mmCIF file of C-alpha atoms in Angstrom:
data_model
loop_
_atom_site.group_PDB
_atom_site.id
_atom_site.type_symbol
_atom_site.label_atom_id
_atom_site.label_comp_id
_atom_site.label_asym_id
_atom_site.label_seq_id
_atom_site.Cartn_x
_atom_site.Cartn_y
_atom_site.Cartn_z
ATOM 1 C CA MET A 336 -23.692 15.069 1.763
ATOM 2 C CA ALA A 337 -26.700 16.578 3.431
ATOM 3 C CA TRP A 338 -26.961 14.706 6.244
ATOM 4 C CA SER A 339 -23.386 15.415 7.580
ATOM 5 C CA GLU A 340 -24.045 19.409 6.352
ATOM 6 C CA GLY A 341 -27.419 19.448 8.409
ATOM 7 C CA ASN A 342 -25.629 17.942 11.619
ATOM 8 C CA ALA A 343 -22.977 20.261 11.440
ATOM 9 C CA ILE A 344 -25.117 23.497 11.404
ATOM 10 C CA ILE A 345 -27.303 22.023 14.312
ATOM 11 C CA ALA A 346 -24.041 21.767 16.381
ATOM 12 C CA LYS A 347 -23.011 25.000 15.500
ATOM 13 C CA LEU A 348 -26.447 26.296 16.580
ATOM 14 C CA ARG A 349 -26.174 24.737 19.874
ATOM 15 C CA LYS A 350 -22.997 25.866 20.703
ATOM 16 C CA GLY A 351 -22.366 29.111 19.410
ATOM 17 C CA GLY A 352 -25.882 30.421 18.683
ATOM 18 C CA THR A 353 -26.284 32.219 14.708
ATOM 19 C CA ASP A 354 -22.953 33.689 15.241
ATOM 20 C CA SER A 355 -21.208 30.464 14.689
ATOM 21 C CA LEU A 356 -22.648 30.022 10.977
ATOM 22 C CA ALA A 357 -20.480 32.972 10.021
ATOM 23 C CA PRO A 358 -17.758 31.918 6.984
ATOM 24 C CA VAL A 359 -14.644 29.791 8.617
ATOM 25 C CA ASP A 360 -11.399 30.498 7.550
ATOM 26 C CA GLY A 361 -8.733 27.831 6.726
ATOM 27 C CA PRO A 362 -9.231 24.795 4.372
ATOM 28 C CA THR A 363 -12.026 23.014 3.310
ATOM 29 C CA MET A 364 -11.918 19.207 4.113
ATOM 30 C CA GLN A 365 -10.951 18.557 0.268
ATOM 31 C CA GLN A 366 -8.142 21.098 0.463
ATOM 32 C CA ALA A 367 -6.830 19.799 3.539
ATOM 33 C CA VAL A 368 -6.853 16.021 2.279
ATOM 34 C CA LYS A 369 -5.169 17.168 -1.042
ATOM 35 C CA MET A 370 -2.348 18.344 1.102
ATOM 36 C CA PHE A 371 -2.456 15.351 3.404
ATOM 37 C CA VAL A 372 -2.162 12.325 0.770
ATOM 38 C CA PRO A 373 1.101 13.075 -0.679
ATOM 39 C CA LEU A 374 2.677 12.429 2.546
ATOM 40 C CA PHE A 375 2.569 8.766 1.736
ATOM 41 C CA ASP A 376 3.913 8.948 -1.743
ATOM 42 C CA ASN A 377 7.108 6.919 -0.091
ATOM 43 C CA LYS A 378 4.981 4.597 1.799
ATOM 44 C CA SER A 379 4.156 1.230 0.417
ATOM 45 C CA LYS A 380 1.329 0.502 -2.139
ATOM 46 C CA SER A 381 -0.978 -0.997 0.396
ATOM 47 C CA HIS A 382 -0.379 2.009 2.948
ATOM 48 C CA ARG A 383 -0.871 4.636 0.291
ATOM 49 C CA GLU A 384 -4.030 2.689 -1.066
ATOM 50 C CA LYS A 385 -5.520 2.800 2.334
ATOM 51 C CA VAL A 386 -4.959 6.719 2.827
ATOM 52 C CA GLU A 387 -6.525 7.597 -0.625
ATOM 53 C CA LYS A 388 -9.483 5.436 0.065
ATOM 54 C CA VAL A 389 -10.239 6.824 3.677
ATOM 55 C CA CYS A 390 -9.454 10.256 2.472
ATOM 56 C CA ARG A 391 -11.776 9.955 -0.612
ATOM 57 C CA TRP A 392 -14.346 9.005 1.696
ATOM 58 C CA MET A 393 -14.075 11.874 3.706
ATOM 59 C CA SER A 394 -13.664 14.392 0.782
ATOM 60 C CA ARG A 395 -16.966 12.985 -0.445
ATOM 61 C CA ASP A 396 -18.987 12.898 2.795
ATOM 62 C CA LEU A 397 -17.695 16.012 4.462
ATOM 63 C CA ARG A 398 -18.024 19.062 1.777
ATOM 64 C CA CYS A 399 -17.240 22.073 4.568
ATOM 65 C CA PRO A 400 -14.512 23.861 5.848
ATOM 66 C CA LEU A 401 -12.087 21.969 8.004
ATOM 67 C CA LYS A 402 -12.592 23.817 11.035
ATOM 68 C CA SER A 403 -16.619 23.220 10.735
ATOM 69 C CA VAL A 404 -16.464 19.491 11.476
ATOM 70 C CA THR A 405 -17.605 18.605 14.730
ATOM 71 C CA PRO A 406 -17.165 15.694 17.379
ATOM 72 C CA LEU A 407 -21.141 15.384 16.659
ATOM 73 C CA MET A 408 -20.251 14.966 12.878
ATOM 74 C CA MET A 409 -17.475 12.467 12.588
ATOM 75 C CA VAL A 410 -19.525 10.174 15.261
ATOM 76 C CA ALA A 411 -22.254 10.078 12.720
ATOM 77 C CA TRP A 412 -20.025 9.455 9.964
ATOM 78 C CA PHE A 413 -17.886 6.965 11.381
ATOM 79 C CA ALA A 414 -21.096 5.143 12.460
ATOM 80 C CA LYS A 415 -21.990 4.607 8.789
ATOM 81 C CA ILE A 416 -18.868 3.048 7.791
ATOM 82 C CA PRO A 417 -19.301 -0.413 6.886
ATOM 83 C CA GLY A 418 -17.282 -3.964 7.536
ATOM 84 C CA SER A 419 -16.297 -5.965 10.089
ATOM 85 C CA GLU A 420 -14.817 -4.419 13.512
ATOM 86 C CA THR A 421 -11.142 -5.260 12.394
ATOM 87 C CA GLN A 422 -11.946 -3.130 9.038
ATOM 88 C CA ARG A 423 -13.430 -0.664 10.682
ATOM 89 C CA ALA A 424 -10.771 -0.014 12.917
ATOM 90 C CA THR A 425 -8.455 0.324 9.819
ATOM 91 C CA VAL A 426 -10.327 2.944 8.709
ATOM 92 C CA TYR A 427 -10.302 4.328 12.500
ATOM 93 C CA ARG A 428 -6.607 4.963 12.452
ATOM 94 C CA TYR A 429 -6.302 6.510 9.175
ATOM 95 C CA VAL A 430 -8.927 9.042 10.320
ATOM 96 C CA ARG A 431 -7.437 9.827 13.057
ATOM 97 C CA LEU A 432 -3.842 10.434 11.721
ATOM 98 C CA PHE A 433 -5.519 12.882 9.192
ATOM 99 C CA PHE A 434 -7.035 14.999 12.291
ATOM 100 C CA ASN A 435 -3.959 14.543 14.422
ATOM 101 C CA TRP A 436 -1.679 16.079 11.284
ATOM 102 C CA CYS A 437 -4.143 18.854 11.025
ATOM 103 C CA VAL A 438 -3.838 19.649 14.916
ATOM 104 C CA LYS A 439 0.018 19.030 14.245
ATOM 105 C CA MET A 440 -0.134 21.756 11.302
ATOM 106 C CA ASP A 441 -1.795 24.445 13.281
ATOM 107 C CA MET A 442 -5.153 23.745 11.091
ATOM 108 C CA LEU A 443 -7.311 22.641 14.112
ATOM 109 C CA ASP A 444 -7.043 23.461 17.863
ATOM 110 C CA LYS A 445 -8.401 20.029 18.526
ATOM 111 C CA SER A 446 -9.305 16.433 16.905
ATOM 112 C CA PRO A 447 -13.152 16.365 15.866
ATOM 113 C CA PHE A 448 -12.129 12.769 15.672
ATOM 114 C CA ARG A 449 -11.371 12.434 19.256
ATOM 115 C CA ALA A 450 -15.195 11.505 20.688
ATOM 116 C CA VAL A 451 -15.095 8.439 18.281
ATOM 117 C CA VAL A 452 -14.448 5.097 19.973
ATOM 118 C CA CYS A 453 -11.829 2.459 18.111
ATOM 119 C CA PRO A 454 -13.760 -0.655 17.083
ATOM 120 C CA LYS A 455 -12.653 -3.720 19.255
ATOM 121 C CA PRO A 456 -11.793 -6.648 16.974
ATOM 122 C CA ARG A 457 -12.133 -9.666 18.701
ATOM 123 C CA SER A 458 -9.196 -11.511 20.354
ATOM 124 C CA ARG A 459 -7.150 -13.716 18.703
ATOM 125 C CA LYS A 460 -6.273 -17.009 20.047
ATOM 126 C CA ASP A 461 -6.521 -19.165 17.052
ATOM 127 C CA ILE A 462 -6.054 -19.390 13.307
ATOM 128 C CA LEU A 463 -5.998 -16.219 11.390
ATOM 129 C CA ASP A 464 -7.945 -16.093 7.884
ATOM 130 C CA ALA A 465 -6.919 -14.785 4.528
ATOM 131 C CA GLY A 466 -8.102 -11.408 5.650
ATOM 132 C CA GLU A 467 -6.425 -11.138 8.706
ATOM 133 C CA MET A 468 -2.877 -12.420 7.372
ATOM 134 C CA ARG A 469 -3.051 -9.361 4.507
ATOM 135 C CA ALA A 470 -4.033 -6.916 6.586
ATOM 136 C CA LEU A 471 -1.002 -8.002 8.839
ATOM 137 C CA LEU A 472 1.055 -7.599 5.952
ATOM 138 C CA ASP A 473 -0.096 -4.734 4.591
ATOM 139 C CA ALA A 474 0.952 -2.789 8.187
ATOM 140 C CA GLU A 475 4.153 -0.924 8.276
ATOM 141 C CA MET A 476 7.255 -3.048 9.980
ATOM 142 C CA SER A 477 10.834 -3.529 10.310
ATOM 143 C CA ASP A 478 12.163 -6.245 7.620
ATOM 144 C CA SER A 479 13.025 -8.658 11.144
ATOM 145 C CA MET A 480 9.201 -8.812 11.981
ATOM 146 C CA ARG A 481 8.224 -9.441 7.985
ATOM 147 C CA ALA A 482 10.309 -12.327 7.821
ATOM 148 C CA SER A 483 9.044 -13.456 11.422
ATOM 149 C CA ILE A 484 5.384 -13.011 9.851
ATOM 150 C CA LEU A 485 6.223 -14.637 6.403
ATOM 151 C CA LEU A 486 7.949 -17.691 7.999
ATOM 152 C CA GLY A 487 5.923 -18.395 10.551
ATOM 153 C CA GLY A 488 2.544 -17.828 8.488
ATOM 154 C CA PHE A 489 3.975 -19.803 5.606
ATOM 155 C CA ALA A 490 6.533 -21.966 7.003
ATOM 156 C CA GLY A 491 5.216 -22.619 10.632
ATOM 157 C CA LEU A 492 8.638 -21.407 12.226
ATOM 158 C CA ARG A 493 8.464 -20.662 15.683
ATOM 159 C CA SER A 494 9.252 -17.152 16.575
ATOM 160 C CA ILE A 495 11.918 -17.938 18.709
ATOM 161 C CA GLU A 496 13.643 -19.870 15.874
ATOM 162 C CA VAL A 497 13.471 -17.113 13.451
ATOM 163 C CA GLN A 498 14.949 -15.001 16.326
ATOM 164 C CA ARG A 499 18.073 -17.490 16.263
ATOM 165 C CA MET A 500 17.979 -17.743 12.344
ATOM 166 C CA ASN A 501 20.720 -16.168 10.036
ATOM 167 C CA TRP A 502 19.011 -14.556 6.246
ATOM 168 C CA GLU A 503 21.663 -17.016 4.759
ATOM 169 C CA ASP A 504 19.482 -20.139 6.505
ATOM 170 C CA ILE A 505 16.675 -18.749 3.716
ATOM 171 C CA ASP A 506 17.827 -20.490 0.293
ATOM 172 C CA VAL A 507 16.250 -18.379 -2.100
ATOM 173 C CA LYS A 508 17.449 -20.499 -5.251
ATOM 174 C CA ALA A 509 16.542 -23.804 -3.954
ATOM 175 C CA GLY A 510 13.464 -22.413 -2.236
ATOM 176 C CA GLN A 511 14.017 -23.561 1.143
ATOM 177 C CA VAL A 512 14.264 -22.853 4.535
ATOM 178 C CA TYR A 513 17.076 -24.502 6.912
ATOM 179 C CA VAL A 514 16.642 -24.515 10.495
ATOM 180 C CA ARG A 515 19.832 -25.980 12.219
ATOM 181 C CA PRO A 516 20.065 -27.971 15.052
ATOM 182 C CA GLU A 517 21.316 -24.959 17.452
ATOM 183 C CA VAL A 518 18.280 -23.008 16.090
ATOM 184 C CA SER A 519 15.300 -25.413 16.794
ATOM 185 C CA LYS A 520 16.798 -26.873 19.943
ATOM 186 C CA GLN A 521 13.832 -29.106 20.526
ATOM 187 C CA HIS A 522 13.748 -32.340 22.434
ATOM 188 C CA ASP A 523 11.483 -34.281 20.420
ATOM 189 C CA GLY A 524 13.831 -36.429 18.185
ATOM 190 C CA MET A 525 13.898 -33.878 15.292
ATOM 191 C CA MET A 526 17.311 -31.661 15.694
ATOM 192 C CA ASP A 527 16.988 -29.877 12.640
ATOM 193 C CA ARG A 528 14.685 -29.631 9.206
ATOM 194 C CA ILE A 529 14.653 -28.517 5.909
ATOM 195 C CA VAL A 530 10.983 -26.445 5.355
ATOM 196 C CA ASP A 531 9.879 -26.261 1.798
ATOM 197 C CA PHE A 532 8.965 -22.755 0.416
ATOM 198 C CA THR A 533 5.154 -22.280 0.017
ATOM 199 C CA GLU A 534 3.512 -19.998 -2.588
ATOM 200 C CA PRO A 535 3.411 -16.844 -0.431
ATOM 201 C CA ILE A 536 7.112 -17.097 0.319
ATOM 202 C CA THR A 537 7.391 -18.091 -3.538
ATOM 203 C CA LYS A 538 5.983 -14.849 -4.555
ATOM 204 C CA ARG A 539 8.071 -12.645 -1.945
ATOM 205 C CA LYS A 540 11.354 -14.222 -2.794
ATOM 206 C CA LYS A 541 13.121 -11.144 -3.597
ATOM 207 C CA PHE A 542 12.239 -9.671 -0.171
ATOM 208 C CA PHE A 543 14.985 -12.286 1.025
ATOM 209 C CA ILE A 544 17.652 -11.516 -1.346
ATOM 210 C CA GLY A 545 20.599 -9.568 -0.390
ATOM 211 C CA LYS A 546 20.896 -9.735 3.169
ATOM 212 C CA ASN A 547 22.876 -11.164 5.636
ATOM 213 C CA GLY A 548 23.572 -11.874 9.320
ATOM 214 C CA ARG A 549 21.059 -12.374 11.913
ATOM 215 C CA ILE A 550 17.059 -11.808 10.792
ATOM 216 C CA VAL A 551 16.505 -10.219 14.403
ATOM 217 C CA PRO A 552 19.655 -8.515 15.413
ATOM 218 C CA GLY A 553 18.143 -6.804 18.270
ATOM 219 C CA SER A 554 17.207 -8.100 21.414
ATOM 220 C CA ALA A 555 14.226 -10.303 22.210
ATOM 221 C CA ARG A 556 12.852 -7.514 24.230
ATOM 222 C CA ALA A 557 12.950 -5.079 21.265
ATOM 223 C CA PHE A 558 11.029 -8.058 18.813
ATOM 224 C CA TYR A 559 8.199 -7.936 21.346
ATOM 225 C CA GLU A 560 7.709 -4.317 21.746
ATOM 226 C CA GLU A 561 7.409 -3.944 17.963
ATOM 227 C CA ARG A 562 5.011 -6.855 17.711
ATOM 228 C CA ARG A 563 2.764 -5.119 20.503
ATOM 229 C CA ARG A 564 2.999 -1.844 18.715
ATOM 230 C CA LEU A 565 2.168 -3.654 15.836
ATOM 231 C CA ALA A 566 -0.593 -5.067 17.018
ATOM 232 C CA THR A 567 -1.715 -1.664 18.291
ATOM 233 C CA GLN A 568 -1.463 -0.298 14.909
ATOM 234 C CA LEU A 569 -3.700 -3.058 13.450
ATOM 235 C CA GLY A 570 -6.439 -2.421 16.195
ATOM 236 C CA TRP A 571 -5.904 -5.736 17.542
ATOM 237 C CA ASP A 572 -6.483 -6.736 21.078
ATOM 238 C CA GLY A 573 -2.766 -8.015 21.401
ATOM 239 C CA PHE A 574 -0.504 -9.670 18.973
ATOM 240 C CA PRO A 575 -2.165 -13.296 17.889
ATOM 241 C CA GLU A 576 0.212 -15.010 20.098
ATOM 242 C CA ASN A 577 1.456 -18.931 18.192
ATOM 243 C CA SER A 578 -1.735 -18.131 15.614
ATOM 244 C CA LEU A 579 0.969 -17.290 12.670
ATOM 245 C CA ARG A 580 2.348 -21.113 13.293
ATOM 246 C CA HIS A 581 -1.135 -22.509 14.142
ATOM 247 C CA SER A 582 -2.390 -21.332 10.840
ATOM 248 C CA PHE A 583 0.409 -22.783 9.144
ATOM 249 C CA ALA A 584 -0.409 -26.026 10.356
ATOM 250 C CA THR A 585 -4.066 -26.015 9.643
ATOM 251 C CA TYR A 586 -3.779 -24.544 6.048
ATOM 252 C CA HIS A 587 -1.175 -26.645 5.230
ATOM 253 C CA LEU A 588 -2.921 -29.893 6.594
ATOM 254 C CA ALA A 589 -6.051 -28.649 5.050
ATOM 255 C CA ARG A 590 -3.905 -28.905 1.578
ATOM 256 C CA CYS A 591 -1.632 -31.758 1.567
ATOM 257 C CA LYS A 592 -4.229 -34.171 3.652
ATOM 258 C CA SER A 593 -0.875 -35.771 5.722
ATOM 259 C CA PRO A 594 -0.354 -35.268 9.940
ATOM 260 C CA ASN A 595 3.287 -36.864 8.888
ATOM 261 C CA LEU A 596 4.263 -34.065 6.215
ATOM 262 C CA THR A 597 2.623 -31.411 8.349
ATOM 263 C CA ALA A 598 4.128 -32.332 11.215
ATOM 264 C CA PHE A 599 7.628 -32.908 9.477
ATOM 265 C CA GLN A 600 7.482 -29.473 8.111
ATOM 266 C CA MET A 601 6.625 -27.838 11.378
ATOM 267 C CA GLY A 602 9.487 -29.727 13.407
ATOM 268 C CA HIS A 603 7.158 -32.274 15.164
ATOM 269 C CA SER A 604 7.871 -35.933 15.475
ATOM 270 C CA ASN A 605 4.013 -36.827 16.757
ATOM 271 C CA SER A 606 1.620 -36.755 13.882
ATOM 272 C CA ALA A 607 -1.046 -38.038 16.138
ATOM 273 C CA MET A 608 -0.618 -34.751 17.961
ATOM 274 C CA VAL A 609 -1.053 -33.083 14.645
ATOM 275 C CA GLN A 610 -4.065 -34.894 13.404
ATOM 276 C CA ARG A 611 -5.655 -34.718 17.227
ATOM 277 C CA VAL A 612 -5.065 -30.587 17.208
ATOM 278 C CA TYR A 613 -5.715 -29.380 13.479
ATOM 279 C CA ALA A 614 -7.663 -31.905 11.566
ATOM 280 C CA VAL A 615 -11.188 -30.266 12.706
ATOM 281 C CA PRO A 616 -10.122 -26.411 11.908
ATOM 282 C CA ALA A 617 -8.385 -27.933 8.955
ATOM 283 C CA ALA A 618 -11.584 -29.689 7.539
ATOM 284 C CA ARG A 619 -13.151 -25.907 7.856
ATOM 285 C CA ALA A 620 -10.515 -24.071 6.797
ATOM 286 C CA ASP A 621 -10.346 -22.039 3.331
ATOM 287 C CA GLU A 622 -7.162 -23.166 2.715
ATOM 288 C CA LYS A 623 -7.253 -21.880 -1.131
ATOM 289 C CA ALA A 624 -7.576 -18.410 0.023
ATOM 290 C CA TRP A 625 -4.555 -18.947 2.365
ATOM 291 C CA TRP A 626 -2.116 -19.899 0.133
ATOM 292 C CA ARG A 627 -3.332 -17.515 -2.789
ATOM 293 C CA ILE A 628 -2.116 -14.516 -0.456
#
């Protein structure tokens, strides 16, 4: 685009004078992108689509040799990226990944993206919306972490419960999760419980088939370290602690209108607490979007 090329010319003249306008060796942005995108052929569909989209934007807007791209150009380009801070942080990660790869492959000495500051999404203390949950599920992670997210957000299980569970506790045929007494270890009068599959888990039931043993075979420390890395990958200000379970409670109550049923599914004996904590958020929640995930 004209604005990016104009910024590039001005930046070159300021830095290197007229000599800097001489032809530049190396691939163009379009050629570099064409080499980069196939590296994600074996990644998830969502991951590939995000890479392709971001690279398509760069190819369209930065029609110049790769070595001609300057920090000034990238600051101006990224400032025009639309969307929420969470969405822009996702774009930031993929652009940074591209330029870091270019440096690794000796196509660039330094990343021109280094001057761009990553957007700061809001801190997460409450429930997630459907878009945030989709972004979370689209990220790259271990099967153990994916199971904890699915069971937390769509079945209301605690992280510690998932860490104590076996894959065999998830009955795909019956469409139920069995939370054994030694898993829950609660002192509120409910020693074990059966949690019914919700639509998002039913859609992903193949994920649970054929697995056995502990869902989280490693240490609790490794589990939480992966969660922190996942939060960084998403550009989040920390992992949404307790938000998965809180989200389940909010959207479940919004749909069923029964604090007793929501309390039972969560392993609470106190339905009054469920009503007190989640009734107002549930009244404002887009529960249809959540259960369509």
